Amino acid sequence: MADRLRTALRTGIPGAAGGVLATLAGLAAAHLTAALTDPATSPVVSIGSTVIDLTPTPVKEWAVSNFGTADKPILIGSVFAGTLVLAGIAGILARRRFPLGAALLVVLTALAGAAALARPTATITDVIPAVVAAIVGVLTLALIFRTRTASAEAKTGPRLSRRGILGMAAVAVAVGVIGGAGEWITRARSRIGDIKLPLAAKRAKALPVGLEDQYAEITPLSTSNSKFYRVDTRLTVPIVDVDSWSLTIDGDVDKELTFSFDDLMKMSLEEHDITMTCVSNDVGGKYIGAARWLGVPITTLLDQAGVGSKADQILSTDVDGFTISTPLELATDGRNMMVVIGMNGEPLPREHGLPCRLITPGIYGFVGATKWLTKLTLTTYAEQTAYWTERDWATDAPIKVSSRIDTPKPLARLKPGKTAIGGVAWAQTRGIKTVEVRIDGGAWQPAELGPEVNLDYWRQWYLPWDAPNGTHMLSVRATTQDGEVQTAARATPFPSGASGIQEVTIFVE
Ligand SMILES: Nc1nc2c(c(=O)[nH]1)N[C@H]1C(S)=C(S)[C@@H](COP(=O)(O)O)O[C@H]1N2
Ligand SMILES: [Mo]
């Protein structure tokens, strides 16, 4: 028994290792190929993205709320782990009957090819990295298992001999170099550093000093680019070549227009301070951020194109074919909906849409904040549906009035005595009139408000508090300038945004 186990291990481990190495060699070669053509067609990325798109909405919701931005590394890791298990099996098979192992490798890469072709903007050339993966993978497998010779060694190789181990190590180094080169080229191709943004024709007022100067625990009035939340369906951030990028306006328009990045930079730009929120933000959650956006008012572009009489929707498409739909009336009702090229004085970071994105104040990001924007199509809801609409999310989703306690943190332990309860509140397009705090279910007490930036911006708040000993429950609610009180009725993020009142338990001792 023990003997048989030992033999199984002695033949199984080198076999599995050979299969994994051959697969990694294929993936590395494919990654390099994709880096030179389109990084999104790299097999790991295309399979991962397909998995994201096929994931049912509730599971996605759960992943975003439990893993946050780590949902993607976790997904990429699982796809990778699964692939390597199959690769190991292919190696063990190849060792006994080479064609069988090779066939399993080809099936694996064919899945990647199918995933690359399933993307909305796919062209037939997108299959090339998968084909490269298949060829390099099978060749490496043949190299490792030396099928050409009918000698006895061929039936048993590779062995854990010095030569066998050296050979495998050489393949592993080649995998590292080739895969690394692919990743390096992918990153070097985004030349964010070369963009010099012009000044806005209409500049925003300097931001007032925020409450964070006084109470360091309160969220800063302005969110830096590196701290800004990120939510999207992408596994890897698209790399857009700014020079060849363009924005097209088509559909129900008098004349179809196309703008280059330079065209946009030469237009009359405006700067607006706007707070963005994700529909997946739970009450008290962190998927919210406030920035200064630089861009062209959407009306400037729509006026040039001349909108027809039928359209009721702006369907925006990103460089990878992902779509978001926005009610057309929101573009013309006076709010600062804009086509954005700058964020806090810099070009858009790649994670936030380089080179261009939409920002629509007052509605959640999934219906008005398309990143990596490349097309605006004037159409109707009857005619065309966007990504989230197909997944049953709301088509028009105004941001609900809400508020968050930043300090003290949930389950914090404080010393008794003078402290402050503080945080942020928001009701984009309507503004915050009051914020009230309730301690241990008592009366709602008005908090002090921080400076008002504009109606589309969040408002900081604080309430000085002499904390007595004991366990306490703190709650907060906001009221809009047009009189709506934040409801205590709970709603989940799906389908149109969470509601309810945050409750934070703390200990004073
Ligand atoms: N192309 C593209 N744009 C997108 C998304 C996406 O998945 N793909 N997600 C949207 C969602 S749900 C939100 S909340 C915002 C988030 O923008 P941020 O990542 O810059 O904060 O982008 C929106 N724009
Ligand atoms: Mo979102």
Coordinates of C-alpha atoms in Angstrom, one line a residue, residues 140-485:
T140 CA 6.5 22.8 -23.9
L141 CA 4.6 19.7 -22.8
A142 CA 6.3 17.7 -25.7
L143 CA 9.7 19.1 -24.7
I144 CA 9.2 18.1 -21.1
F145 CA 7.8 14.6 -21.9
R146 CA 9.9 13.9 -25.0
T147 CA 7.4 11.9 -26.9
R148 CA 9.5 11.6 -30.0
T149 CA 11.6 8.8 -28.7
A150 CA 9.9 5.5 -28.2
S151 CA 12.5 4.7 -25.6
A152 CA 11.6 3.5 -22.2
E153 CA 12.7 6.8 -20.8
A154 CA 10.0 8.6 -22.8
K155 CA 7.4 6.6 -21.0
T156 CA 8.6 7.6 -17.6
G157 CA 10.1 11.0 -18.1
P158 CA 10.4 13.6 -16.6
R159 CA 12.1 12.1 -13.6
L160 CA 13.4 13.9 -10.6
S161 CA 16.9 13.5 -11.9
R162 CA 19.3 16.4 -11.9
R163 CA 18.8 16.9 -15.6
G164 CA 15.0 16.8 -15.3
I165 CA 15.0 19.3 -12.5
L166 CA 17.4 21.7 -14.4
G167 CA 15.2 21.4 -17.5
M168 CA 12.1 22.3 -15.6
A169 CA 13.8 25.2 -13.8
A170 CA 14.9 26.6 -17.2
V171 CA 11.3 26.5 -18.4
A172 CA 10.2 28.2 -15.2
V173 CA 12.7 31.0 -15.7
A174 CA 11.6 31.5 -19.3
V175 CA 8.0 31.6 -18.1
G176 CA 8.9 34.4 -15.6
V177 CA 10.8 36.4 -18.2
I178 CA 8.2 36.2 -20.9
G179 CA 5.2 36.8 -18.6
G180 CA 7.0 39.7 -16.9
A181 CA 7.8 41.3 -20.2
G182 CA 4.1 41.0 -21.1
E183 CA 3.1 42.8 -17.9
W184 CA 5.8 45.5 -18.3
I185 CA 4.7 46.3 -21.9
T186 CA 1.1 46.4 -20.8
R187 CA 1.8 49.0 -18.2
A188 CA 4.2 51.0 -20.3
R189 CA 1.6 51.4 -23.0
S190 CA -0.6 53.8 -20.8
R191 CA 1.2 57.1 -21.0
I192 CA -0.7 59.0 -18.4
G193 CA 2.4 61.1 -17.6
D194 CA 2.4 62.8 -21.0
I195 CA -1.0 64.5 -20.6
K196 CA -0.9 68.2 -19.7
L197 CA -4.4 69.3 -18.9
P198 CA -5.4 72.9 -19.8
L199 CA -7.0 75.2 -17.2
A200 CA -10.8 75.3 -17.1
A201 CA -12.6 78.2 -18.7
K202 CA -15.0 78.0 -15.8
R203 CA -13.1 77.2 -12.6
A204 CA -14.5 76.0 -9.3
K205 CA -14.1 78.1 -6.2
A206 CA -11.3 77.1 -3.9
L207 CA -12.5 74.5 -1.5
P208 CA -13.2 75.7 2.1
V209 CA -11.2 74.3 5.0
G210 CA -12.9 71.0 6.0
L211 CA -13.8 69.8 9.5
E212 CA -11.0 67.2 9.2
D213 CA -8.6 70.0 10.3
Q214 CA -10.5 70.1 13.6
Y215 CA -11.5 66.5 13.9
A216 CA -8.9 64.3 12.1
E217 CA -11.2 61.2 12.2
I218 CA -13.9 62.9 10.0
T219 CA -13.6 62.0 6.2
P220 CA -11.6 64.8 4.4
L221 CA -13.8 67.2 2.5
S222 CA -12.0 66.2 -0.7
T223 CA -11.1 62.6 -1.5
S224 CA -7.6 62.1 -3.1
N225 CA -7.4 60.1 -6.3
S226 CA -5.5 57.3 -4.5
K227 CA -8.2 57.0 -1.8
F228 CA -11.1 57.2 -4.2
Y229 CA -13.3 54.1 -4.1
R230 CA -13.2 51.9 -7.2
V231 CA -16.1 49.8 -8.5
D232 CA -16.4 48.2 -11.9
T233 CA -16.8 44.9 -13.6
R234 CA -13.2 44.9 -14.9
L235 CA -10.7 42.3 -13.8
T236 CA -7.8 44.4 -15.1
V237 CA -7.8 48.1 -15.8
P238 CA -8.2 48.8 -19.5
I239 CA -5.1 50.3 -21.1
V240 CA -6.2 52.9 -23.5
D241 CA -3.9 54.5 -26.0
V242 CA -4.8 58.1 -25.6
D243 CA -3.5 59.1 -29.1
S244 CA -5.7 56.7 -30.9
W245 CA -8.7 57.0 -28.5
S246 CA -11.8 58.8 -29.7
L247 CA -15.3 59.7 -28.5
T248 CA -18.2 59.1 -30.9
I249 CA -21.7 60.6 -30.6
D250 CA -24.1 58.6 -32.7
G251 CA -27.7 57.3 -32.9
D252 CA -30.6 59.7 -33.0
V253 CA -28.5 62.8 -33.9
D254 CA -28.5 65.3 -36.8
K255 CA -24.8 64.5 -37.4
E256 CA -22.6 61.8 -36.1
L257 CA -19.5 63.4 -34.4
T258 CA -16.1 62.0 -33.3
F259 CA -13.7 63.8 -31.0
S260 CA -10.1 63.0 -30.2
F261 CA -8.6 63.6 -26.8
D262 CA -7.0 66.8 -28.1
D263 CA -10.3 68.0 -29.5
L264 CA -11.8 67.7 -26.0
M265 CA -8.8 69.4 -24.4
K266 CA -9.3 72.4 -26.7
M267 CA -13.0 72.8 -25.9
S268 CA -14.3 75.2 -23.2
L269 CA -13.8 73.1 -20.1
E270 CA -15.5 73.4 -16.7
E271 CA -14.6 72.3 -13.3
H272 CA -17.1 71.0 -10.8
D273 CA -17.0 69.6 -7.3
I274 CA -19.2 66.5 -7.2
T275 CA -19.6 63.6 -4.8
M276 CA -20.0 60.2 -6.4
T277 CA -21.7 57.2 -4.8
C278 CA -22.1 53.6 -5.8
V279 CA -25.5 51.9 -5.7
S280 CA -23.8 49.0 -3.9
N281 CA -22.9 51.3 -1.0
D282 CA -24.5 49.9 2.2
V283 CA -25.8 52.4 4.8
G284 CA -22.6 53.6 6.5
G285 CA -20.5 52.2 3.7
K286 CA -17.4 53.4 2.0
Y287 CA -18.2 53.4 -1.7
I288 CA -18.5 57.2 -1.9
G289 CA -16.0 59.9 -2.7
A290 CA -15.8 63.6 -3.6
A291 CA -13.6 65.1 -6.2
R292 CA -13.0 68.1 -8.5
W293 CA -13.8 67.0 -12.0
L294 CA -12.6 68.7 -15.2
G295 CA -14.5 68.2 -18.4
V296 CA -16.9 69.3 -21.1
P297 CA -20.5 69.8 -20.3
I298 CA -22.5 67.1 -22.0
T299 CA -24.8 69.7 -23.4
T300 CA -21.9 71.2 -25.4
L301 CA -21.4 67.9 -27.2
L302 CA -25.2 67.1 -27.6
D303 CA -25.8 70.6 -29.0
Q304 CA -23.1 70.1 -31.6
A305 CA -24.5 66.8 -32.7
G306 CA -28.2 67.9 -32.6
V307 CA -30.3 65.4 -30.6
G308 CA -33.3 64.0 -32.5
S309 CA -36.9 63.7 -31.2
K310 CA -37.1 60.0 -30.5
A311 CA -34.2 59.5 -28.0
D312 CA -34.9 59.1 -24.3
Q313 CA -31.7 57.4 -23.3
I314 CA -28.0 58.1 -23.6
L315 CA -26.3 54.7 -24.0
S316 CA -22.6 55.1 -23.2
T317 CA -20.1 52.4 -24.2
D318 CA -16.7 51.9 -22.9
V319 CA -13.6 50.8 -24.8
D320 CA -14.4 47.1 -24.1
G321 CA -18.1 47.3 -25.1
F322 CA -19.5 47.6 -21.6
T323 CA -22.6 49.8 -21.6
I324 CA -24.4 52.1 -19.1
S325 CA -27.7 53.9 -19.8
T326 CA -28.6 57.3 -18.5
P327 CA -32.0 59.0 -18.9
L328 CA -31.6 61.7 -21.6
E329 CA -33.5 64.3 -19.5
L330 CA -30.8 64.3 -16.9
A331 CA -28.4 65.6 -19.5
T332 CA -30.6 68.7 -20.1
D333 CA -32.2 69.4 -16.8
G334 CA -29.5 71.8 -15.7
R335 CA -27.4 69.5 -13.6
N336 CA -23.6 69.4 -14.3
M337 CA -23.5 66.1 -16.3
M338 CA -20.1 66.1 -17.9
V339 CA -17.7 64.3 -20.1
V340 CA -14.6 64.3 -17.8
I341 CA -10.9 64.2 -18.5
G342 CA -9.5 65.4 -15.2
M343 CA -9.8 64.5 -11.6
N344 CA -8.4 66.6 -8.8
G345 CA -6.1 68.5 -11.2
E346 CA -4.7 65.3 -12.8
P347 CA -5.6 63.2 -15.8
L348 CA -8.1 60.5 -14.8
P349 CA -6.2 57.7 -13.1
R350 CA -6.4 54.5 -15.1
E351 CA -8.6 52.9 -12.4
H352 CA -11.0 55.9 -12.7
G353 CA -11.4 55.9 -16.5
L354 CA -8.4 57.2 -18.3
P355 CA -8.7 59.0 -20.7
C356 CA -12.4 60.0 -20.4
R357 CA -15.5 59.2 -18.3
L358 CA -19.0 60.5 -17.6
I359 CA -20.0 62.1 -14.3
T360 CA -23.7 62.7 -13.6
P361 CA -24.4 64.4 -10.3
G362 CA -27.4 63.0 -8.3
I363 CA -27.5 59.4 -9.7
Y364 CA -25.5 56.4 -8.7
G365 CA -22.4 55.6 -10.7
F366 CA -23.8 52.6 -12.5
V367 CA -26.3 54.8 -14.4
G368 CA -24.2 57.8 -15.1
A369 CA -20.4 57.5 -14.6
T370 CA -19.1 55.4 -17.5
K371 CA -15.3 55.0 -17.3
W372 CA -13.1 54.4 -20.3
L373 CA -15.9 56.1 -22.3
T374 CA -15.7 55.8 -26.1
K375 CA -19.3 56.3 -27.4
L376 CA -22.5 58.1 -26.6
T377 CA -25.5 56.7 -28.5
L378 CA -28.8 58.6 -28.4
T379 CA -31.4 55.9 -28.4
T380 CA -34.5 54.7 -26.5
Y381 CA -35.0 52.3 -23.5
A382 CA -37.3 50.3 -25.8
E383 CA -34.6 49.8 -28.4
Q384 CA -31.4 49.1 -26.4
T385 CA -30.6 47.9 -22.9
A386 CA -27.4 48.4 -20.9
Y387 CA -25.3 45.9 -18.9
W388 CA -27.0 46.5 -15.5
T389 CA -30.5 46.8 -16.9
E390 CA -30.1 43.3 -18.3
R391 CA -29.3 42.2 -14.7
D392 CA -32.5 43.8 -13.4
W393 CA -31.1 46.9 -11.7
A394 CA -33.1 50.1 -11.9
T395 CA -32.8 52.2 -15.1
D396 CA -33.1 55.6 -13.3
A397 CA -31.5 55.6 -9.8
P398 CA -31.3 58.9 -8.0
I399 CA -29.0 58.9 -5.0
K400 CA -30.9 58.5 -1.7
V401 CA -30.2 61.0 1.1
S402 CA -27.9 59.3 3.5
S403 CA -25.4 60.0 6.3
R404 CA -22.5 58.1 7.9
I405 CA -20.7 58.1 11.2
D406 CA -16.9 58.3 10.7
T407 CA -16.0 58.7 14.4
P408 CA -16.2 56.9 16.7
K409 CA -15.7 53.7 14.7
P410 CA -18.1 50.7 15.3
L411 CA -17.1 48.8 18.5
A412 CA -14.6 51.5 19.5
R413 CA -13.4 51.7 23.1
L414 CA -13.3 55.3 24.4
K415 CA -12.3 56.9 27.7
P416 CA -15.2 58.8 29.3
G417 CA -15.2 62.5 28.8
K418 CA -15.2 65.1 26.0
T419 CA -15.2 63.8 22.5
A420 CA -17.0 64.3 19.2
I421 CA -19.3 62.2 17.0
G422 CA -18.8 63.1 13.4
G423 CA -19.0 62.1 9.7
V424 CA -20.5 63.0 6.3
A425 CA -24.0 63.3 4.9
W426 CA -25.1 63.6 1.2
A427 CA -28.1 64.3 -1.0
Q428 CA -26.6 65.1 -4.3
T429 CA -28.5 67.8 -6.3
R430 CA -30.6 68.7 -3.3
G431 CA -28.1 69.5 -0.6
I432 CA -28.1 68.8 3.2
K433 CA -30.2 71.0 5.5
T434 CA -29.7 69.3 8.8
V435 CA -27.9 66.3 10.3
E436 CA -29.2 64.9 13.6
V437 CA -27.6 62.4 16.0
R438 CA -29.4 60.1 18.4
I439 CA -27.6 58.6 21.4
D440 CA -29.0 55.4 23.0
G441 CA -32.4 55.9 21.4
G442 CA -33.0 59.3 22.9
A443 CA -34.1 62.5 21.1
W444 CA -32.6 63.5 17.8
Q445 CA -30.1 66.3 18.4
P446 CA -28.9 68.7 15.7
A447 CA -25.3 68.3 14.7
E448 CA -23.0 71.2 13.6
L449 CA -22.5 71.2 9.8
G450 CA -19.2 71.7 8.0
P451 CA -18.8 74.2 5.1
E452 CA -21.2 73.9 2.2
V453 CA -19.4 73.4 -1.2
N454 CA -22.4 73.0 -3.4
L455 CA -25.6 70.9 -3.6
D456 CA -23.9 68.1 -5.4
Y457 CA -21.3 67.7 -2.6
W458 CA -21.3 65.9 0.7
R459 CA -21.5 67.8 3.9
Q460 CA -19.3 67.1 6.9
W461 CA -20.9 67.2 10.4
Y462 CA -20.0 66.8 14.1
L463 CA -21.6 66.8 17.5
P464 CA -19.5 67.5 20.6
W465 CA -20.3 64.8 23.2
D466 CA -19.4 64.3 26.9
A467 CA -19.2 60.5 26.8
P468 CA -20.4 58.8 30.0
N469 CA -19.3 55.3 31.0
G470 CA -21.2 52.4 29.5
T471 CA -22.2 50.8 26.1
H472 CA -23.8 53.2 23.8
M473 CA -25.6 53.2 20.5
L474 CA -25.1 56.1 18.1
S475 CA -27.3 56.8 15.1
V476 CA -27.4 59.6 12.5
R477 CA -29.9 60.9 9.9
A478 CA -29.9 63.7 7.5
T479 CA -32.5 66.0 6.0
T480 CA -32.3 67.4 2.5
Q481 CA -32.7 71.1 1.8
D482 CA -36.0 70.3 0.1
G483 CA -37.2 68.7 3.4
E484 CA -36.9 64.9 2.9
V485 CA -35.8 63.2 6.1

